[in-house]
Amino acid sequence: MTAATGTVGTTGTTGATRVAILGGGPAGLAAAQAALAAGAAVTLLDEGGRLGGQYWRHHEGLTDRRLQHGWARFERLRGVLDRAEVHTGASVWSAEASDGVVRLRAVVGAADAAGRVALDIEADAVVVATGAHDLALPVPGWTLPGVTTAGAAQALAKRDGVTVGRRTVVSGAGPFLLPVAQSLSVAGSEVVGVHEASRLGGLAAGWLPRPWQLVGKAGELVEYVGALARHRIPYRIGSGVVRVLGTDRVEGVVIAALDADWRPIPGTEREVACDSVALGHGFTPRLEVAIALGAVIEGDRRGRFVVVDESQRTSVDGVFAAGEVTGIGGADAALAEGAVAGFMAAGGALDDGRMRGPLAVRRRMRAFAARLERAHGIQPGWTSWLSDDTVVCRCENVTRRTIAVRADAPLRAMKLATRAGLGACQGRTCGRAVEAIVADAGGAPEGFDRRPVLAPVRLGEVAAVATGGPEQ
Amino acid sequence: MIRITVGDEAIEGRDGQTIAGVLIGAGRTAWRTAQTGDRGVFCGIGVCHDCLVTVNDVEGVRACQREAVDGDRVEREVRA
Amino acid sequence: MRVAVIGSGIVGAACALALVEGGAEVVVIDRVGVAGETSSRCEGNLLVSDKAPGAEADLAVASNAMWRVLAARLDAERPSCQPLTEFEAKGGIVVAFDGGEPALERFAEAQRATGIRAEAMDVAALTEAEPFLSREVVHAVHYPDDAQIQPSTATQALLDTAVRAGARLVIGEVTGALGRAGRPGRLSGVMTTAGPIEADVVVNCAGPWAGEVAARLGARLDIRPRRGVILVTTPMPQRVFHKVYDSDYVGAVGSGDAALQTSTVVESTPGGTVLIGSSRERVGFDDRPGVAPAAAIAAKAVRLFPFLEETLLLRSYFGFRPYAPDHLPVIGADPEIVGLVHATGHEGAGIGLAPATAELVVHAVLGAPTALDPTPFLPGRASLQETA
Ligand SMILES: Cc1cc2nc3c(=O)[nH]c(=O)nc-3n(C[C@H](O)[C@H](O)[C@H](O)COP(=O)(O)OP(=O)(O)OC[C@H]3O[C@@H](n4cnc5c(N)ncnc54)[C@H](O)[C@@H]3O)c2cc1C
Ligand SMILES: Cc1cc2nc3c(=O)[nH]c(=O)nc-3n(C[C@H](O)[C@H](O)[C@H](O)COP(=O)(O)OP(=O)(O)OC[C@H]3O[C@@H](n4cnc5c(N)ncnc54)[C@H](O)[C@@H]3O)c2cc1C
């Protein structure tokens, strides 16, 4: 094994505040820039092989330029990082905060390789900018090959230049479905239709009055709508995929009209042939790092986020949070919050002139996020498109019925009795759905977000903490 | 161009693609045997662990996260 | 006879079932629900191998035999909504590295004298039994009676069965005693956040919180938490076939030291994961173990089974073992408060000891005969009074 340990993050100007930034998406990058501007010694870590997070996911030789937005901003943010210590391919698997010192442990190397290099970061403050992942609600047949999340379709198209199928149905909720449809088209799949579960009433109350805020910039929205028109992609509101058809892989879907509660309206079902399906009903924040650091999380099963104050400070000294972990607001919100978090983590002041811009954007984007949730938020009727034997937990193949039967047990006991959420993804994929099913059956779910192992790590890499590991 | 083996078969991909990207580019949508059938990519960003493969004898590698390297030996994982 | 059982961990659930089948009218009160705490945050080892000759070893041997009958019955009589106990009589293998064999052999010899089956294994037998074990292991003892259960589902199965037999489950927190007018020192039930519950006898099965519950009922009982961390790997083809543990386990169980101690038990589960336990620390109810215990356990596990080095860690969890200062379970009538019975302090053996504990509780509450000797475990014993 080649594991080695080195304490870093202590470099930089002597006496400078050591700020560690976890996540290299829009929030983390903006945090790094602001922390550097405030004079901090910055260490940035991201699990991905490249910086950019979800929004700027890319590969130099593979990404189609048409799918990159705000690229100049990314290049500016990346440009200042030569003054920071940057680790990509760094999976942070443990995070602790005590007595004003933050400690992050990462393994660095090719994804999931054995014997990666151990990296031990000690800092005075940390910005948690771990982002979010798709929330795809279960649908009968969703375990068939060819069904992916909308984010997967986006990531594969952008990063690898591929699409899973040739005829794709996009279904879910929220403005994110638009760039996904565009990416699929550009990368080589016909998009048979985009199905938005929300109805016009919800949309009217939400972003329709201010559509230019949709993705932050009017240009981006206009471009997506243009792309839909150019590729002749139908966009249907108040409808969704309620069943995926096929035996060994996707052969089609059943689309139904959905009422305001997202309950399928009987008699409206129709079959559509396709070979792939992209599902995205929203996003789930990646909370485990913030929780491990002790930060207070608030919300219910419709959404739980890290609680932050005006300075993006969490309930724990020296721990800041920014971006999708604090609320789903899109890349512009993440950038603004990141700038505030980085600046404040470095010891800056909120009334500093440099904070005026980010604070204004943050205010505007938070209002937008609230409207987004009002317009597209998951409605409780969705569980009625499940059948008793629909697999809900994909890792352990646990059905709706199995979960509902033990819904009155405490969450921990329910999981151990049914195995729901106990598999490889640790409930990241099914957690919110399981909570909804438990709630339907009268139980009181307490949440799936606590995951002490923050990223995949091998036992030898964990053991190296105790044994010291061989020298680098 | 890179070349990797998947089981007994050699497939080609573009430089820099992930293992999932190479597999999908070669027309595959599923490569892991789960209890209820085959699985491939689901979340695409390393969260769901559906796309796991064995790479160069190391188990549990997320195909969507791992950049393919010329000569990689990829094997199917089977969950009993 | 109306009996209120506080706590529906494995001890409360086992007691509730035995009491209701003994003819009592039983109410189980838990603030979280069934198996919401320690009994879902532990391992399910039903061990005789780790017990030095003495009262607890005798209880463990008796309880081990009871589990075989009880688990088979719970599984056989279960309706489809009740989970399986996953009982498995897989046997344990205790191994020693170079230099450790005399101590292990001495320990096994003492156990044999009390009737525990402990069979020395030669290298050939060991390689056949555990082909993936480290070649550094020089000596091993096989304990065929060690078994395994899924503690959370076993607890749920016990309580489901008790409820079918007529017990009632109340979700609520016990906040105080219901007194008996004009008769101090005598309980007539408990106050809970779900209202008062009258009872002729109250059984305190509140696990690591049993001391706190006793205080709320006006009694003195010194039960403390001892944190333990467990690691779970991702599922894999089976490579560990018994419970395999390092003989340094034997030293840690009885120790009262506060500092971090670890001893490694490695076993596979029906789900395909490998479970690795565990650590022992006296840090109160501190719920942030950090990486130190996990790293120490991982290091020992990798030494036992080198293939684990490259195995992915799926999750870790921790629980609080309820222990008494003299490291013996506390089972029987409170020495001062009439109508109060305790059943707690099982430390790292509560799963294994639950059926025998239930038999002693039925003896204490309903006066049913028992072949077990209750005296070493009585709450009024001298070794508890001194330290309380
Ligand atoms: C798959 C996907 C694709 C998306 N594509 C778009 C898009 O094209 N357009 C759009 O407008 N919005 C997109 N979004 C929405 C997106 O979440 C936001 O717009 C934006 O990226 C949020 O920025 P962020 O900085 O908060 O988080 P992210 O961009 O998600 O960045 C978080 C970073 O933290 C890293 N990280 C998390 N945990 C760890 C750990 N333990 N160790 C190390 N690193 C860690 C991740 O690797 C990630 O790079 C997408 C979302 C998803 C899930
Ligand atoms: C890491 C670890 C590994 C272990 N491994 C093993 C093993 O392999 N084999 C073995 O035999 N044992 C093992 N143990 C020990 C075993 O887990 C415990 O001895 C056993 O679970 C204790 O059960 P219990 O019912 O007494 O407590 P619990 O399961 O904690 O139940 C007590 C219940 O009381 C309730 N309660 C508390 N206060 C109140 C109140 N005021 N009002 C209402 N309800 C209340 C709680 O909600 C809880 O549900 C292990 C323990 C740990 C921590």
PDB file of N, CA, C and O in Angstrom, chain A residues 273-317:
ATOM      1  N   ALA A 273     -43.030   4.930 -26.786  1.00  0.00           N
ATOM      2  CA  ALA A 273     -41.842   4.100 -26.997  1.00  0.00           C
ATOM      3  C   ALA A 273     -40.584   4.943 -26.808  1.00  0.00           C
ATOM      4  O   ALA A 273     -40.517   6.089 -27.254  1.00  0.00           O
ATOM      5  N   CYS A 274     -39.607   4.380 -26.129  1.00  0.00           N
ATOM      6  CA  CYS A 274     -38.320   5.068 -25.962  1.00  0.00           C
ATOM      7  C   CYS A 274     -37.316   4.032 -25.491  1.00  0.00           C
ATOM      8  O   CYS A 274     -37.691   2.911 -25.133  1.00  0.00           O
ATOM      9  N   ASP A 275     -36.038   4.358 -25.513  1.00  0.00           N
ATOM     10  CA  ASP A 275     -35.044   3.414 -24.999  1.00  0.00           C
ATOM     11  C   ASP A 275     -34.299   3.962 -23.788  1.00  0.00           C
ATOM     12  O   ASP A 275     -33.415   3.306 -23.249  1.00  0.00           O
ATOM     13  N   SER A 276     -34.661   5.165 -23.369  1.00  0.00           N
ATOM     14  CA  SER A 276     -34.045   5.696 -22.153  1.00  0.00           C
ATOM     15  C   SER A 276     -34.961   6.727 -21.509  1.00  0.00           C
ATOM     16  O   SER A 276     -35.810   7.328 -22.180  1.00  0.00           O
ATOM     17  N   VAL A 277     -34.771   6.877 -20.201  1.00  0.00           N
ATOM     18  CA  VAL A 277     -35.617   7.774 -19.412  1.00  0.00           C
ATOM     19  C   VAL A 277     -34.701   8.552 -18.475  1.00  0.00           C
ATOM     20  O   VAL A 277     -33.812   7.968 -17.857  1.00  0.00           O
ATOM     21  N   ALA A 278     -34.903   9.857 -18.378  1.00  0.00           N
ATOM     22  CA  ALA A 278     -34.134  10.680 -17.440  1.00  0.00           C
ATOM     23  C   ALA A 278     -35.108  11.274 -16.428  1.00  0.00           C
ATOM     24  O   ALA A 278     -36.023  12.014 -16.798  1.00  0.00           O
ATOM     25  N   LEU A 279     -34.928  10.900 -15.152  1.00  0.00           N
ATOM     26  CA  LEU A 279     -35.846  11.328 -14.094  1.00  0.00           C
ATOM     27  C   LEU A 279     -35.176  12.332 -13.169  1.00  0.00           C
ATOM     28  O   LEU A 279     -34.071  12.096 -12.679  1.00  0.00           O
ATOM     29  N   GLY A 280     -35.839  13.448 -12.915  1.00  0.00           N
ATOM     30  CA  GLY A 280     -35.290  14.413 -11.959  1.00  0.00           C
ATOM     31  C   GLY A 280     -36.406  15.211 -11.331  1.00  0.00           C
ATOM     32  O   GLY A 280     -36.983  16.084 -11.961  1.00  0.00           O
ATOM     33  N   HIS A 281     -36.731  14.895 -10.082  1.00  0.00           N
ATOM     34  CA  HIS A 281     -37.851  15.569  -9.423  1.00  0.00           C
ATOM     35  C   HIS A 281     -37.392  16.664  -8.478  1.00  0.00           C
ATOM     36  O   HIS A 281     -38.188  17.216  -7.732  1.00  0.00           O
ATOM     37  N   GLY A 282     -36.103  16.922  -8.481  1.00  0.00           N
ATOM     38  CA  GLY A 282     -35.574  17.947  -7.586  1.00  0.00           C
ATOM     39  C   GLY A 282     -34.154  17.582  -7.197  1.00  0.00           C
ATOM     40  O   GLY A 282     -33.510  16.769  -7.866  1.00  0.00           O
ATOM     41  N   PHE A 283     -33.661  18.169  -6.125  1.00  0.00           N
ATOM     42  CA  PHE A 283     -32.296  17.897  -5.675  1.00  0.00           C
ATOM     43  C   PHE A 283     -32.288  17.616  -4.182  1.00  0.00           C
ATOM     44  O   PHE A 283     -33.134  18.103  -3.439  1.00  0.00           O
ATOM     45  N   THR A 284     -31.329  16.808  -3.764  1.00  0.00           N
ATOM     46  CA  THR A 284     -31.123  16.540  -2.341  1.00  0.00           C
ATOM     47  C   THR A 284     -29.735  17.047  -1.964  1.00  0.00           C
ATOM     48  O   THR A 284     -28.757  16.647  -2.593  1.00  0.00           O
ATOM     49  N   PRO A 285     -29.653  17.909  -0.963  1.00  0.00           N
ATOM     50  CA  PRO A 285     -28.336  18.403  -0.570  1.00  0.00           C
ATOM     51  C   PRO A 285     -27.463  17.290  -0.004  1.00  0.00           C
ATOM     52  O   PRO A 285     -27.975  16.342   0.594  1.00  0.00           O
ATOM     53  N   ARG A 286     -26.157  17.418  -0.205  1.00  0.00           N
ATOM     54  CA  ARG A 286     -25.226  16.423   0.367  1.00  0.00           C
ATOM     55  C   ARG A 286     -24.804  16.924   1.737  1.00  0.00           C
ATOM     56  O   ARG A 286     -23.855  17.688   1.880  1.00  0.00           O
ATOM     57  N   LEU A 287     -25.533  16.464   2.756  1.00  0.00           N
ATOM     58  CA  LEU A 287     -25.410  17.041   4.100  1.00  0.00           C
ATOM     59  C   LEU A 287     -24.395  16.352   4.997  1.00  0.00           C
ATOM     60  O   LEU A 287     -24.079  16.850   6.068  1.00  0.00           O
ATOM     61  N   GLU A 288     -23.893  15.184   4.583  1.00  0.00           N
ATOM     62  CA  GLU A 288     -23.159  14.373   5.559  1.00  0.00           C
ATOM     63  C   GLU A 288     -21.931  15.061   6.147  1.00  0.00           C
ATOM     64  O   GLU A 288     -21.631  14.878   7.317  1.00  0.00           O
ATOM     65  N   VAL A 289     -21.237  15.855   5.345  1.00  0.00           N
ATOM     66  CA  VAL A 289     -20.043  16.528   5.872  1.00  0.00           C
ATOM     67  C   VAL A 289     -20.453  17.557   6.935  1.00  0.00           C
ATOM     68  O   VAL A 289     -19.873  17.605   8.023  1.00  0.00           O
ATOM     69  N   ALA A 290     -21.473  18.354   6.608  1.00  0.00           N
ATOM     70  CA  ALA A 290     -21.934  19.364   7.565  1.00  0.00           C
ATOM     71  C   ALA A 290     -22.406  18.704   8.859  1.00  0.00           C
ATOM     72  O   ALA A 290     -22.126  19.193   9.960  1.00  0.00           O
ATOM     73  N   ILE A 291     -23.095  17.589   8.722  1.00  0.00           N
ATOM     74  CA  ILE A 291     -23.581  16.882   9.918  1.00  0.00           C
ATOM     75  C   ILE A 291     -22.407  16.348  10.732  1.00  0.00           C
ATOM     76  O   ILE A 291     -22.376  16.475  11.958  1.00  0.00           O
ATOM     77  N   ALA A 292     -21.433  15.791  10.049  1.00  0.00           N
ATOM     78  CA  ALA A 292     -20.266  15.257  10.767  1.00  0.00           C
ATOM     79  C   ALA A 292     -19.561  16.366  11.546  1.00  0.00           C
ATOM     80  O   ALA A 292     -19.021  16.131  12.620  1.00  0.00           O
ATOM     81  N   LEU A 293     -19.582  17.569  10.999  1.00  0.00           N
ATOM     82  CA  LEU A 293     -18.931  18.689  11.678  1.00  0.00           C
ATOM     83  C   LEU A 293     -19.800  19.249  12.805  1.00  0.00           C
ATOM     84  O   LEU A 293     -19.381  20.135  13.536  1.00  0.00           O
ATOM     85  N   GLY A 294     -21.026  18.742  12.912  1.00  0.00           N
ATOM     86  CA  GLY A 294     -21.895  19.138  14.016  1.00  0.00           C
ATOM     87  C   GLY A 294     -22.872  20.247  13.687  1.00  0.00           C
ATOM     88  O   GLY A 294     -23.577  20.737  14.570  1.00  0.00           O
ATOM     89  N   ALA A 295     -22.947  20.670  12.433  1.00  0.00           N
ATOM     90  CA  ALA A 295     -23.826  21.780  12.071  1.00  0.00           C
ATOM     91  C   ALA A 295     -25.298  21.391  12.207  1.00  0.00           C
ATOM     92  O   ALA A 295     -25.681  20.264  11.896  1.00  0.00           O
ATOM     93  N   VAL A 296     -26.088  22.349  12.645  1.00  0.00           N
ATOM     94  CA  VAL A 296     -27.524  22.113  12.798  1.00  0.00           C
ATOM     95  C   VAL A 296     -28.180  22.078  11.418  1.00  0.00           C
ATOM     96  O   VAL A 296     -27.901  22.907  10.551  1.00  0.00           O
ATOM     97  N   ILE A 297     -29.055  21.099  11.227  1.00  0.00           N
ATOM     98  CA  ILE A 297     -29.796  20.930   9.983  1.00  0.00           C
ATOM     99  C   ILE A 297     -31.262  21.178  10.300  1.00  0.00           C
ATOM    100  O   ILE A 297     -31.734  20.738  11.342  1.00  0.00           O
ATOM    101  N   GLU A 298     -31.963  21.872   9.425  1.00  0.00           N
ATOM    102  CA  GLU A 298     -33.376  22.093   9.686  1.00  0.00           C
ATOM    103  C   GLU A 298     -34.210  21.770   8.468  1.00  0.00           C
ATOM    104  O   GLU A 298     -33.735  21.837   7.340  1.00  0.00           O
ATOM    105  N   GLY A 299     -35.489  21.492   8.713  1.00  0.00           N
ATOM    106  CA  GLY A 299     -36.411  21.232   7.622  1.00  0.00           C
ATOM    107  C   GLY A 299     -37.179  19.960   7.884  1.00  0.00           C
ATOM    108  O   GLY A 299     -37.123  19.390   8.973  1.00  0.00           O
ATOM    109  N   ASP A 300     -37.921  19.536   6.871  1.00  0.00           N
ATOM    110  CA  ASP A 300     -38.663  18.297   6.991  1.00  0.00           C
ATOM    111  C   ASP A 300     -38.326  17.449   5.780  1.00  0.00           C
ATOM    112  O   ASP A 300     -37.400  17.749   5.046  1.00  0.00           O
ATOM    113  N   ARG A 301     -39.124  16.406   5.549  1.00  0.00           N
ATOM    114  CA  ARG A 301     -38.726  15.499   4.486  1.00  0.00           C
ATOM    115  C   ARG A 301     -38.888  16.125   3.106  1.00  0.00           C
ATOM    116  O   ARG A 301     -38.441  15.581   2.113  1.00  0.00           O
ATOM    117  N   ARG A 302     -39.538  17.269   3.015  1.00  0.00           N
ATOM    118  CA  ARG A 302     -39.592  17.952   1.725  1.00  0.00           C
ATOM    119  C   ARG A 302     -38.287  18.670   1.437  1.00  0.00           C
ATOM    120  O   ARG A 302     -38.034  19.102   0.330  1.00  0.00           O
ATOM    121  N   GLY A 303     -37.480  18.826   2.436  1.00  0.00           N
ATOM    122  CA  GLY A 303     -36.199  19.483   2.225  1.00  0.00           C
ATOM    123  C   GLY A 303     -35.542  19.792   3.547  1.00  0.00           C
ATOM    124  O   GLY A 303     -36.160  20.405   4.419  1.00  0.00           O
ATOM    125  N   ARG A 304     -34.325  19.331   3.717  1.00  0.00           N
ATOM    126  CA  ARG A 304     -33.570  19.646   4.933  1.00  0.00           C
ATOM    127  C   ARG A 304     -32.244  20.245   4.490  1.00  0.00           C
ATOM    128  O   ARG A 304     -31.590  19.720   3.605  1.00  0.00           O
ATOM    129  N   PHE A 305     -31.863  21.334   5.140  1.00  0.00           N
ATOM    130  CA  PHE A 305     -30.658  22.050   4.718  1.00  0.00           C
ATOM    131  C   PHE A 305     -29.845  22.485   5.923  1.00  0.00           C
ATOM    132  O   PHE A 305     -30.361  22.530   7.043  1.00  0.00           O
ATOM    133  N   VAL A 306     -28.592  22.831   5.660  1.00  0.00           N
ATOM    134  CA  VAL A 306     -27.736  23.357   6.710  1.00  0.00           C
ATOM    135  C   VAL A 306     -28.223  24.762   7.068  1.00  0.00           C
ATOM    136  O   VAL A 306     -28.489  25.579   6.186  1.00  0.00           O
ATOM    137  N   VAL A 307     -28.351  25.017   8.358  1.00  0.00           N
ATOM    138  CA  VAL A 307     -28.785  26.338   8.810  1.00  0.00           C
ATOM    139  C   VAL A 307     -27.578  27.274   8.860  1.00  0.00           C
ATOM    140  O   VAL A 307     -26.559  26.933   9.458  1.00  0.00           O
ATOM    141  N   VAL A 308     -27.700  28.426   8.203  1.00  0.00           N
ATOM    142  CA  VAL A 308     -26.611  29.411   8.244  1.00  0.00           C
ATOM    143  C   VAL A 308     -27.173  30.794   8.578  1.00  0.00           C
ATOM    144  O   VAL A 308     -28.352  31.056   8.360  1.00  0.00           O
ATOM    145  N   ASP A 309     -26.306  31.653   9.106  1.00  0.00           N
ATOM    146  CA  ASP A 309     -26.725  33.029   9.381  1.00  0.00           C
ATOM    147  C   ASP A 309     -26.329  33.932   8.213  1.00  0.00           C
ATOM    148  O   ASP A 309     -25.899  33.444   7.162  1.00  0.00           O
ATOM    149  N   GLU A 310     -26.437  35.217   8.403  1.00  0.00           N
ATOM    150  CA  GLU A 310     -26.122  36.177   7.342  1.00  0.00           C
ATOM    151  C   GLU A 310     -24.709  35.990   6.783  1.00  0.00           C
ATOM    152  O   GLU A 310     -24.441  36.290   5.626  1.00  0.00           O
ATOM    153  N   SER A 311     -23.800  35.526   7.635  1.00  0.00           N
ATOM    154  CA  SER A 311     -22.409  35.354   7.219  1.00  0.00           C
ATOM    155  C   SER A 311     -22.143  33.971   6.633  1.00  0.00           C
ATOM    156  O   SER A 311     -20.991  33.616   6.431  1.00  0.00           O
ATOM    157  N   GLN A 312     -23.195  33.181   6.420  1.00  0.00           N
ATOM    158  CA  GLN A 312     -23.075  31.777   5.964  1.00  0.00           C
ATOM    159  C   GLN A 312     -22.415  30.897   7.033  1.00  0.00           C
ATOM    160  O   GLN A 312     -21.906  29.825   6.743  1.00  0.00           O
ATOM    161  N   ARG A 313     -22.449  31.378   8.272  1.00  0.00           N
ATOM    162  CA  ARG A 313     -21.864  30.644   9.390  1.00  0.00           C
ATOM    163  C   ARG A 313     -22.883  29.623   9.893  1.00  0.00           C
ATOM    164  O   ARG A 313     -24.050  29.951  10.048  1.00  0.00           O
ATOM    165  N   THR A 314     -22.445  28.388  10.134  1.00  0.00           N
ATOM    166  CA  THR A 314     -23.355  27.376  10.668  1.00  0.00           C
ATOM    167  C   THR A 314     -23.394  27.507  12.183  1.00  0.00           C
ATOM    168  O   THR A 314     -22.796  28.425  12.751  1.00  0.00           O
ATOM    169  N   SER A 315     -24.036  26.560  12.829  1.00  0.00           N
ATOM    170  CA  SER A 315     -24.135  26.594  14.291  1.00  0.00           C
ATOM    171  C   SER A 315     -22.800  26.265  14.958  1.00  0.00           C
ATOM    172  O   SER A 315     -22.677  26.390  16.169  1.00  0.00           O
ATOM    173  N   VAL A 316     -21.814  25.810  14.187  1.00  0.00           N
ATOM    174  CA  VAL A 316     -20.531  25.409  14.782  1.00  0.00           C
ATOM    175  C   VAL A 316     -19.464  26.450  14.456  1.00  0.00           C
ATOM    176  O   VAL A 316     -19.344  26.886  13.310  1.00  0.00           O
ATOM    177  N   ASP A 317     -18.707  26.812  15.474  1.00  0.00           N
ATOM    178  CA  ASP A 317     -17.607  27.769  15.302  1.00  0.00           C
ATOM    179  C   ASP A 317     -16.679  27.348  14.177  1.00  0.00           C
ATOM    180  O   ASP A 317     -16.227  26.214  14.128  1.00  0.00           O
TER     181      ASP A 317
END
